[in-house]
mmCIF file of C-alpha atoms and ligand atoms in Angstrom:
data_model
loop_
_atom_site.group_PDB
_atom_site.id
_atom_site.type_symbol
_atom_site.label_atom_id
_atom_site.label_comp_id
_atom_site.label_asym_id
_atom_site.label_seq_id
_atom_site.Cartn_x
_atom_site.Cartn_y
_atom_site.Cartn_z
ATOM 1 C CA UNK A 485 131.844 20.219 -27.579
ATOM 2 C CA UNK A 486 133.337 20.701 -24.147
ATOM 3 C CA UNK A 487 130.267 20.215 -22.093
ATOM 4 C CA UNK A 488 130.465 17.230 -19.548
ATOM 5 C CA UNK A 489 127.006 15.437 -18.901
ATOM 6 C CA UNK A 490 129.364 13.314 -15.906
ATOM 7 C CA UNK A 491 129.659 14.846 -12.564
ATOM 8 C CA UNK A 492 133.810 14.098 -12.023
ATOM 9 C CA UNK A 493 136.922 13.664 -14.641
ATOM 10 C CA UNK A 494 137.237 10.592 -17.129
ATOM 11 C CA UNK A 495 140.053 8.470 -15.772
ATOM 12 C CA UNK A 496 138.754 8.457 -12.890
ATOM 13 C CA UNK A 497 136.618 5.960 -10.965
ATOM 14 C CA UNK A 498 132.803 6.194 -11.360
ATOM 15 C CA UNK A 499 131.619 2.873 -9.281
ATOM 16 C CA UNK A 500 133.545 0.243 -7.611
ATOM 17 C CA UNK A 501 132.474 -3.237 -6.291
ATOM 18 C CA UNK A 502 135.140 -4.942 -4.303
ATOM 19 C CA UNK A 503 134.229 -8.542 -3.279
ATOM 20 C CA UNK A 504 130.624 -7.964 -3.173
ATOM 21 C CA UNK A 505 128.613 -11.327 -2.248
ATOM 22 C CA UNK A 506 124.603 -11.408 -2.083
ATOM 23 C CA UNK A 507 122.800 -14.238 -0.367
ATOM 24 C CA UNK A 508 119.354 -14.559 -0.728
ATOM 25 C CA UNK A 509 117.341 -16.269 2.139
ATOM 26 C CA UNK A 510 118.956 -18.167 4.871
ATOM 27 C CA UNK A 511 119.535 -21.802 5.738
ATOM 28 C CA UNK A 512 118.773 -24.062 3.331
ATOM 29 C CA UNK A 513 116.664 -22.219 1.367
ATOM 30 C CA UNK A 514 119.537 -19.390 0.664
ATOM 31 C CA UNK A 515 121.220 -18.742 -2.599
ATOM 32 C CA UNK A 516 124.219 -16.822 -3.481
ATOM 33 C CA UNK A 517 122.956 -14.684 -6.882
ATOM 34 C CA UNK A 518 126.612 -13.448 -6.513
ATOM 35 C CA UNK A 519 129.971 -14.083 -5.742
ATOM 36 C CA UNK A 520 133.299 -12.062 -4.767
ATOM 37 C CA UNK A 521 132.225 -9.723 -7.464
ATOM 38 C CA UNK A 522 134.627 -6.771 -7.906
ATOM 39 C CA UNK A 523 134.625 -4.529 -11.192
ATOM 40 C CA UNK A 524 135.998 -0.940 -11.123
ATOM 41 C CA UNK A 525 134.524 1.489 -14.002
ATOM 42 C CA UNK A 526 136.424 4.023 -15.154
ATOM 43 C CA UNK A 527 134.879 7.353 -16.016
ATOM 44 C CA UNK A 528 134.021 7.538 -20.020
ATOM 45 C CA UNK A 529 133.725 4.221 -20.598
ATOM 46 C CA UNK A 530 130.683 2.065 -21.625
ATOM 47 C CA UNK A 531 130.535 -1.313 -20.368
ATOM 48 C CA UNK A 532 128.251 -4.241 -21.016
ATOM 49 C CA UNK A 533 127.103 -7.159 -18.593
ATOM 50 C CA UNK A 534 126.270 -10.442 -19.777
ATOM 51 C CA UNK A 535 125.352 -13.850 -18.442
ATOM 52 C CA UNK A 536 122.463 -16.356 -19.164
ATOM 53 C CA UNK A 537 119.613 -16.209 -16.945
ATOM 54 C CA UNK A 538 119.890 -16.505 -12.986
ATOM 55 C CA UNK A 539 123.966 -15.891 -13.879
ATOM 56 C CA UNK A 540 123.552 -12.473 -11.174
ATOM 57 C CA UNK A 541 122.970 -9.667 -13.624
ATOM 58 C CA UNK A 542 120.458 -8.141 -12.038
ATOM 59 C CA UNK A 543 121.572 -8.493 -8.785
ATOM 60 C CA UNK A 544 125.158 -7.279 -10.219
ATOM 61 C CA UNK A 545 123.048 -4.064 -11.187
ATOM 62 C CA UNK A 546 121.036 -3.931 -8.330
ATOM 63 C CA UNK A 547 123.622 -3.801 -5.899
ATOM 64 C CA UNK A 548 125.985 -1.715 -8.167
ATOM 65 C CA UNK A 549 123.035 0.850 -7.642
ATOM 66 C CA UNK A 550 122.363 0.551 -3.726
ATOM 67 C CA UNK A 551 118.974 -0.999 -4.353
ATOM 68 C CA UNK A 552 120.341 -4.150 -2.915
ATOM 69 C CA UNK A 553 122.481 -4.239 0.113
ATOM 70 C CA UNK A 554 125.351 -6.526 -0.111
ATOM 71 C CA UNK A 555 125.880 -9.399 1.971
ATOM 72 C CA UNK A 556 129.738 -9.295 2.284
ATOM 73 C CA UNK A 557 131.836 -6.341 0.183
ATOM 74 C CA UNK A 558 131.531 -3.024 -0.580
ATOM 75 C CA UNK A 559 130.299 -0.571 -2.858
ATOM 76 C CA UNK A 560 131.480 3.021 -4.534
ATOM 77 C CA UNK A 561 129.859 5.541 -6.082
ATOM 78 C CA UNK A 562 132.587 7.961 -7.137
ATOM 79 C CA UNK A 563 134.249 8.669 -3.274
ATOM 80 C CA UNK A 564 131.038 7.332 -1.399
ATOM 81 C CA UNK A 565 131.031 3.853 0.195
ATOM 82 C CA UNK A 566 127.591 2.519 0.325
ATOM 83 C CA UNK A 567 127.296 0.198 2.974
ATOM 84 C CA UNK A 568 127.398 2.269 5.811
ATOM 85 C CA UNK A 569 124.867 4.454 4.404
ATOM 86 C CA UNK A 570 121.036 4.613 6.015
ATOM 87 C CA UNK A 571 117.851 4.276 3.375
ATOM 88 C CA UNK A 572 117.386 7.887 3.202
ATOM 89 C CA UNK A 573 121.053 8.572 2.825
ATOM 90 C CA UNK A 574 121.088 5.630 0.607
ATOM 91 C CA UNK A 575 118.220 7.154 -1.698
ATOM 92 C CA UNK A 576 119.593 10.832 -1.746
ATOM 93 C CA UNK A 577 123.088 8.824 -3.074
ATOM 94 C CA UNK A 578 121.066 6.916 -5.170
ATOM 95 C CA UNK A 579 118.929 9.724 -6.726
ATOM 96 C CA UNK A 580 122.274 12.032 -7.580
ATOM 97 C CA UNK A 581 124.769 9.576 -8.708
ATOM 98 C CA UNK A 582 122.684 7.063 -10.393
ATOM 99 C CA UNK A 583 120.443 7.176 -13.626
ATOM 100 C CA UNK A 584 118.342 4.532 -14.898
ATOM 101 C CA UNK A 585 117.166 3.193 -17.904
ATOM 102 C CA UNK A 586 114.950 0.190 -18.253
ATOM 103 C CA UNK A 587 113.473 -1.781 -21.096
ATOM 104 C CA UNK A 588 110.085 -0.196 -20.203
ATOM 105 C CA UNK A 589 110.717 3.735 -20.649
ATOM 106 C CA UNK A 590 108.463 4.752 -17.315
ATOM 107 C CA UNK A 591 107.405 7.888 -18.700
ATOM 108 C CA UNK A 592 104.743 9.872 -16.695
ATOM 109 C CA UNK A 593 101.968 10.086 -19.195
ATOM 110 C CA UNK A 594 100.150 13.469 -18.318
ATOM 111 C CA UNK A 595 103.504 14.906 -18.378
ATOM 112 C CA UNK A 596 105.103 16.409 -21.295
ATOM 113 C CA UNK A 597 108.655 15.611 -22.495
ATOM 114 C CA UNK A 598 110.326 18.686 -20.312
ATOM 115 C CA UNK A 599 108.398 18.173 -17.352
ATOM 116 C CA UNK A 600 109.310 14.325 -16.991
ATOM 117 C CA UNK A 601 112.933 15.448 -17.166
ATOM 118 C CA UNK A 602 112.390 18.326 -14.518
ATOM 119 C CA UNK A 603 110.719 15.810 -12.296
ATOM 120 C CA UNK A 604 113.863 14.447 -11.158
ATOM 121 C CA UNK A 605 115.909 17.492 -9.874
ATOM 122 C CA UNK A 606 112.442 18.222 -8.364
ATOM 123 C CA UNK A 607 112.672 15.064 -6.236
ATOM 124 C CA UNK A 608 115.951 15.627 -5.107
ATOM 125 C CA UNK A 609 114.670 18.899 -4.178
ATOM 126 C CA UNK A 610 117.429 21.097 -6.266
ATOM 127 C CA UNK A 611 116.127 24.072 -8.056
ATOM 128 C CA UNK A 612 115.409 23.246 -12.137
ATOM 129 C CA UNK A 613 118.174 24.562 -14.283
ATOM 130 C CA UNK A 614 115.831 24.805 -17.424
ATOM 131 C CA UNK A 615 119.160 26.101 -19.553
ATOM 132 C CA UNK A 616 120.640 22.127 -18.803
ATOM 133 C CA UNK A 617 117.356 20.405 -19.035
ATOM 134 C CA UNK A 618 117.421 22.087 -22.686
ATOM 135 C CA UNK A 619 120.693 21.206 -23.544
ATOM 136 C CA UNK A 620 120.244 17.310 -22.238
ATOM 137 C CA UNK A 621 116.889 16.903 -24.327
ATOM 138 C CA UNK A 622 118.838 18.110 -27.317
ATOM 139 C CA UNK A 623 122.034 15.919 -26.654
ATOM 140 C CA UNK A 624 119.466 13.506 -27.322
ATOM 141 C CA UNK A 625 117.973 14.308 -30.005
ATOM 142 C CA UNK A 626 114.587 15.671 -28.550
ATOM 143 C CA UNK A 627 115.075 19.187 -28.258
ATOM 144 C CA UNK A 628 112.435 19.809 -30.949
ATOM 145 C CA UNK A 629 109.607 17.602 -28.469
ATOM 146 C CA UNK A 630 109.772 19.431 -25.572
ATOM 147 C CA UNK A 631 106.059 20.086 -25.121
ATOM 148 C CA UNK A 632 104.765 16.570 -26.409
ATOM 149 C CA UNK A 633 103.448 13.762 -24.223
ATOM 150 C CA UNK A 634 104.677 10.791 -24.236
ATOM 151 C CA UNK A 635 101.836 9.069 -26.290
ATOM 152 C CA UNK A 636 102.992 11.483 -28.916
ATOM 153 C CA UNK A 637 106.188 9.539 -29.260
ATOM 154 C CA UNK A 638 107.763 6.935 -30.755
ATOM 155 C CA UNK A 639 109.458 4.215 -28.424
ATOM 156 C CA UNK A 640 112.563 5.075 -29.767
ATOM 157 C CA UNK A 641 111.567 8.830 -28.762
ATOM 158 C CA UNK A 642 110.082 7.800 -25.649
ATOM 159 C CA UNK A 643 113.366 5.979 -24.488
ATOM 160 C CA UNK A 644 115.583 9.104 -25.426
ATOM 161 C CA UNK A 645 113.570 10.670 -22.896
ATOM 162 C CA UNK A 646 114.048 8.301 -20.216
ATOM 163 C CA UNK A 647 118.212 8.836 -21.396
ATOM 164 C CA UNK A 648 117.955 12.372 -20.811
ATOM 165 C CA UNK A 649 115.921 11.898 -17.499
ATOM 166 C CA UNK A 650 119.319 9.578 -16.276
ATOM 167 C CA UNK A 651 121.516 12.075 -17.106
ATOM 168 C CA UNK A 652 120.017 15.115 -16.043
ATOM 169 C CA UNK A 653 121.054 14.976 -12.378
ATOM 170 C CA UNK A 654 124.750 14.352 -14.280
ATOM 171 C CA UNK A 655 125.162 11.214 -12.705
ATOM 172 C CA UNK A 656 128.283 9.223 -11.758
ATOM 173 C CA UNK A 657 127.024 5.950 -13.504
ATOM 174 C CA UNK A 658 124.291 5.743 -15.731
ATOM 175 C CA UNK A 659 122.695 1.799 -15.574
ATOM 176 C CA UNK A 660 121.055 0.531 -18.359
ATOM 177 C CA UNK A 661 118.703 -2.766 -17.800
ATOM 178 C CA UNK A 662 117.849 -4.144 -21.193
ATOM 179 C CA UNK A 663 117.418 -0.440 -22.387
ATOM 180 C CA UNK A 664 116.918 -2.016 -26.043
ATOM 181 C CA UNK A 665 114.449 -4.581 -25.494
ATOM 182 C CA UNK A 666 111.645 -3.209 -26.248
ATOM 183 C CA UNK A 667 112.597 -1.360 -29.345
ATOM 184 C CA UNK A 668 112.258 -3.007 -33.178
ATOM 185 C CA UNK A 669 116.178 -3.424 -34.188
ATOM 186 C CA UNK A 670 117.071 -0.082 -36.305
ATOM 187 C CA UNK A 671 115.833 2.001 -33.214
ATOM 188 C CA UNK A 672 117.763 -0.100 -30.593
ATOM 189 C CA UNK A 673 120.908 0.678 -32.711
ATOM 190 C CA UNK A 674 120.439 4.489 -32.229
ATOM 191 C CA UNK A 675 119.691 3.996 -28.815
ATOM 192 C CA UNK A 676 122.650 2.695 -28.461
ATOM 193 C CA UNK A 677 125.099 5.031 -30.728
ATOM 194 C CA UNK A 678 123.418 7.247 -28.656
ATOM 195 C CA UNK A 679 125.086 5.949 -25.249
ATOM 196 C CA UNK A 680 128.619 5.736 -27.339
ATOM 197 C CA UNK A 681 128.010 9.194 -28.276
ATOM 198 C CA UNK A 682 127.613 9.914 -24.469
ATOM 199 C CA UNK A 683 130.207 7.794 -23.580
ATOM 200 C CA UNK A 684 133.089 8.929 -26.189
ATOM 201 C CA UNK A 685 131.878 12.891 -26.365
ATOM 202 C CA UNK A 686 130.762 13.458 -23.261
ATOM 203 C CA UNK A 687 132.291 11.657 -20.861
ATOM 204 C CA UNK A 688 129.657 9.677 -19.547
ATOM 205 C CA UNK A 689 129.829 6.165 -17.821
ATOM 206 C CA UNK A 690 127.740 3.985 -18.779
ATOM 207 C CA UNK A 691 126.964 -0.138 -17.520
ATOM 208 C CA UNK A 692 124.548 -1.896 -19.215
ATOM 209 C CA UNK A 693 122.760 -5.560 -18.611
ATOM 210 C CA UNK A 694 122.151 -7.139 -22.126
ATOM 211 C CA UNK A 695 121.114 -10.410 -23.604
ATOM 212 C CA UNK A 696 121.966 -9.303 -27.333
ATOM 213 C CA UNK A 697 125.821 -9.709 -28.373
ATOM 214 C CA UNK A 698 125.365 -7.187 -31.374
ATOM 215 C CA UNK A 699 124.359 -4.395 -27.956
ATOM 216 C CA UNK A 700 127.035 -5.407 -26.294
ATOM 217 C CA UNK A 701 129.563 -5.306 -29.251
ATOM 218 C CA UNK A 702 128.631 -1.571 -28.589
ATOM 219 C CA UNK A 703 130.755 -1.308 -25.364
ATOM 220 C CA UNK A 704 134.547 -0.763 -24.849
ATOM 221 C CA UNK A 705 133.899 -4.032 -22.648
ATOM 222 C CA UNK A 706 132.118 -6.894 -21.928
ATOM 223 C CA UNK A 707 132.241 -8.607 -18.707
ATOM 224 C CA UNK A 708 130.332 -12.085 -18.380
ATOM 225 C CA UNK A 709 129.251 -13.300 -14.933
ATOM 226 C CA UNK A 710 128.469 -17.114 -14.416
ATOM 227 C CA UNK A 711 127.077 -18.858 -11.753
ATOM 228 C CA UNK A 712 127.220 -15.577 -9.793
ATOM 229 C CA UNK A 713 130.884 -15.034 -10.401
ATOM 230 C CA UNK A 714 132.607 -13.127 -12.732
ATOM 231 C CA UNK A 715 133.546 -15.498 -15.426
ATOM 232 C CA UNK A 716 135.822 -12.755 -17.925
ATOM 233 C CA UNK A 717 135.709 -10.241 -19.740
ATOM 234 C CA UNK A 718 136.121 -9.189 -23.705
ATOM 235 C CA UNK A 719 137.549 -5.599 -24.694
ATOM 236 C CA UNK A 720 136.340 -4.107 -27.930
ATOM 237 C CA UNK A 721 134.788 -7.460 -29.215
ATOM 238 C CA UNK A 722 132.894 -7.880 -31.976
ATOM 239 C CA UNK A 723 129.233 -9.236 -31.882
ATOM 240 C CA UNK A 724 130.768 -12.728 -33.025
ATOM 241 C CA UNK A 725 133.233 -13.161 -30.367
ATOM 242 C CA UNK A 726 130.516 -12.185 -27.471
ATOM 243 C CA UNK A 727 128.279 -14.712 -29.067
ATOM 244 C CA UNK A 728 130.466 -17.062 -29.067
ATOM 245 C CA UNK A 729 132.108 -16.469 -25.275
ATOM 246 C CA UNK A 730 128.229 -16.869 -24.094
ATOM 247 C CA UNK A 731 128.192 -20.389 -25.972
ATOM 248 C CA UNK A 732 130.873 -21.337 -24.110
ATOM 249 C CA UNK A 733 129.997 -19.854 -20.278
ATOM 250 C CA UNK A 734 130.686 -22.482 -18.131
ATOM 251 C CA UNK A 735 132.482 -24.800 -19.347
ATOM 252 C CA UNK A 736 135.962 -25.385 -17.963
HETATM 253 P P1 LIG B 1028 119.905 -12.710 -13.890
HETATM 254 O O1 LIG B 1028 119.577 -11.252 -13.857
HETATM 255 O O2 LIG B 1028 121.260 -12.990 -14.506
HETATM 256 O O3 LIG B 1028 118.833 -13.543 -14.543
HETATM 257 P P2 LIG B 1028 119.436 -12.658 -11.035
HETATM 258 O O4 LIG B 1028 120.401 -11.713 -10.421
HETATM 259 O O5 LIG B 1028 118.034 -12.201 -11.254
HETATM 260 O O6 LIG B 1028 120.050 -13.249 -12.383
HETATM 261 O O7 LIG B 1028 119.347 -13.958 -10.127
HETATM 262 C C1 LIG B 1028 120.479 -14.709 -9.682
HETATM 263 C C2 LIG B 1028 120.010 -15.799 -8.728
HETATM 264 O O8 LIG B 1028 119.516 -15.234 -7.526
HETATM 265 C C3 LIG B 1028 118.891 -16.667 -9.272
HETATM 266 O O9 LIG B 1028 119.085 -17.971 -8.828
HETATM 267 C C4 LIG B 1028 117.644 -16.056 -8.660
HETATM 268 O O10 LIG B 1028 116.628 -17.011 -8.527
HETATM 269 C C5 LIG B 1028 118.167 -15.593 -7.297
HETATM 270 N N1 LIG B 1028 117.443 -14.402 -6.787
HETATM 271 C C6 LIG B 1028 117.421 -13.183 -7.359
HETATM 272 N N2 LIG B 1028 116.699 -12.326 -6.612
HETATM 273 C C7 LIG B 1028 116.239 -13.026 -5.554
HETATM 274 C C8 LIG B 1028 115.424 -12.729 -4.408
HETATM 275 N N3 LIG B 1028 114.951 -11.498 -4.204
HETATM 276 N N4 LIG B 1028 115.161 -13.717 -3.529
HETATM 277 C C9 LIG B 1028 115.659 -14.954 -3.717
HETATM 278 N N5 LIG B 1028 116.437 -15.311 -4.755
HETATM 279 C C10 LIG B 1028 116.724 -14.375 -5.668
#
């Protein structure tokens, strides 16, 4: 298999934050859901983000994405630096070098399995390449469902779908928000062999916000984010050693 789903080389970088702060609000009523956060992602690699609740994950991922604009620090998507960008710029970025996949799979439901996929080149306005939209629904594992709706799947089905709709604009960085959370245990496991599979075959980046240590364990890393800040990070570990890290978040 030679066939890169990413849009650059591995090795290099797919998304960089560099001292990105986000302030809510002002005055007194203003809070800082993050601090100085900088993270570089390499191309091919599959991290995980994890923090308890109100630790900045989201707005870690929402910012990572250009959905949030940073109050101090800046933001790379391969060579593009977000924060000069305008909201239509912004979105076009946004649209070509960002997939998503959420907990809830946000399937169009009169649309069958091929057309949800397609709808996303269409709103970036590039022609369909129906050859690629093939080959992504099979990467996945739903080549054989291409003409079913999505009340004719599975969840497990349903959220390879919404994996294939991320990657079929062959993103830069492909964000994952909970992606297994809605999913009975077994399935959440292939969901996520399925993102090492795109990670370690294909070259894929992938960043991921998870509450579950035995997801994370799935990553080459796992950085934790306390507070707002970034508060370490855990290479390779197993579901144990996350477990334990997030028993111990914030303490000194
Ligand atoms: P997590 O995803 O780890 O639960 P969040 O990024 O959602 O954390 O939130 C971090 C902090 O920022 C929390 O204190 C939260 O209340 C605050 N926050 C998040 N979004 C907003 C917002 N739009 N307006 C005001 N405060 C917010």
């Amino acid at each position: 298999m030679n066939t890169r789903l990413a849009s650059a080389p591995v090795g290099t970088t797919a998304l960089r934050l560099d001292a990105v702060t986000k302030t809510y609000g002002t005055g007194e009523t203003a809070v800082t859901a993050l601090r100085e956060m900088s993270i570089g992602l390499t191309r091919g690699t599959f991290t995980a983000v994890m923090g308890p609740s109100g630790s900045g994950k989201s707005t870690f991922l929402h910012c990572a994405a250009g959905l949030d604009r940073p109050t101090a620090g800046k933001v790379w998507l391969g060579d593009v630096e977000l924060s000069g960008l305008r909201e239509a710029k912004l979105t076009a970025v946004r649209r070509e070098r960002v997939g998503f996949v959420f907990q809830a799979y946000n399937l169009m439901s009169a649309l069958t399995v091929e057309q949800n996929v397609a709808l996303v080149p269409r709103l970036s306005g590039q022609a369909v390449d129906r050859a690629w939209l093939r080959e992504v629904l099979e990467r996945v594992g739903m080549g054989g469902h291409l003409d079913r709706r999505p009340a004719q799947l599975s969840g497990g089905q349903q959220q390879r779908v919404a994996i294939a709709r991320a990657l079929v604009n062959r993103p830069d960085v492909v964000l994952a928000d909970e992606p297994t959370g809605a999913l009975d245990t077994r399935t959440g496991r292939q969901v996520l062999e399925l993102f090492r599979q795109l990670v370690g075959e294909l070259g894929q980046t992938v960043l991921m916000v998870t509450h579950d240590p035995v997801a994370a364990s799935y990553a080459d890393s796992v950085v934790f984010l306390a507070d707002g800040r970034f508060a370490g990070e855990l290479h390779r570990p197993t579901a144990a050693q996350v477990s334990d890290r997030m028993t111990h978040l914030g303490e000194v």
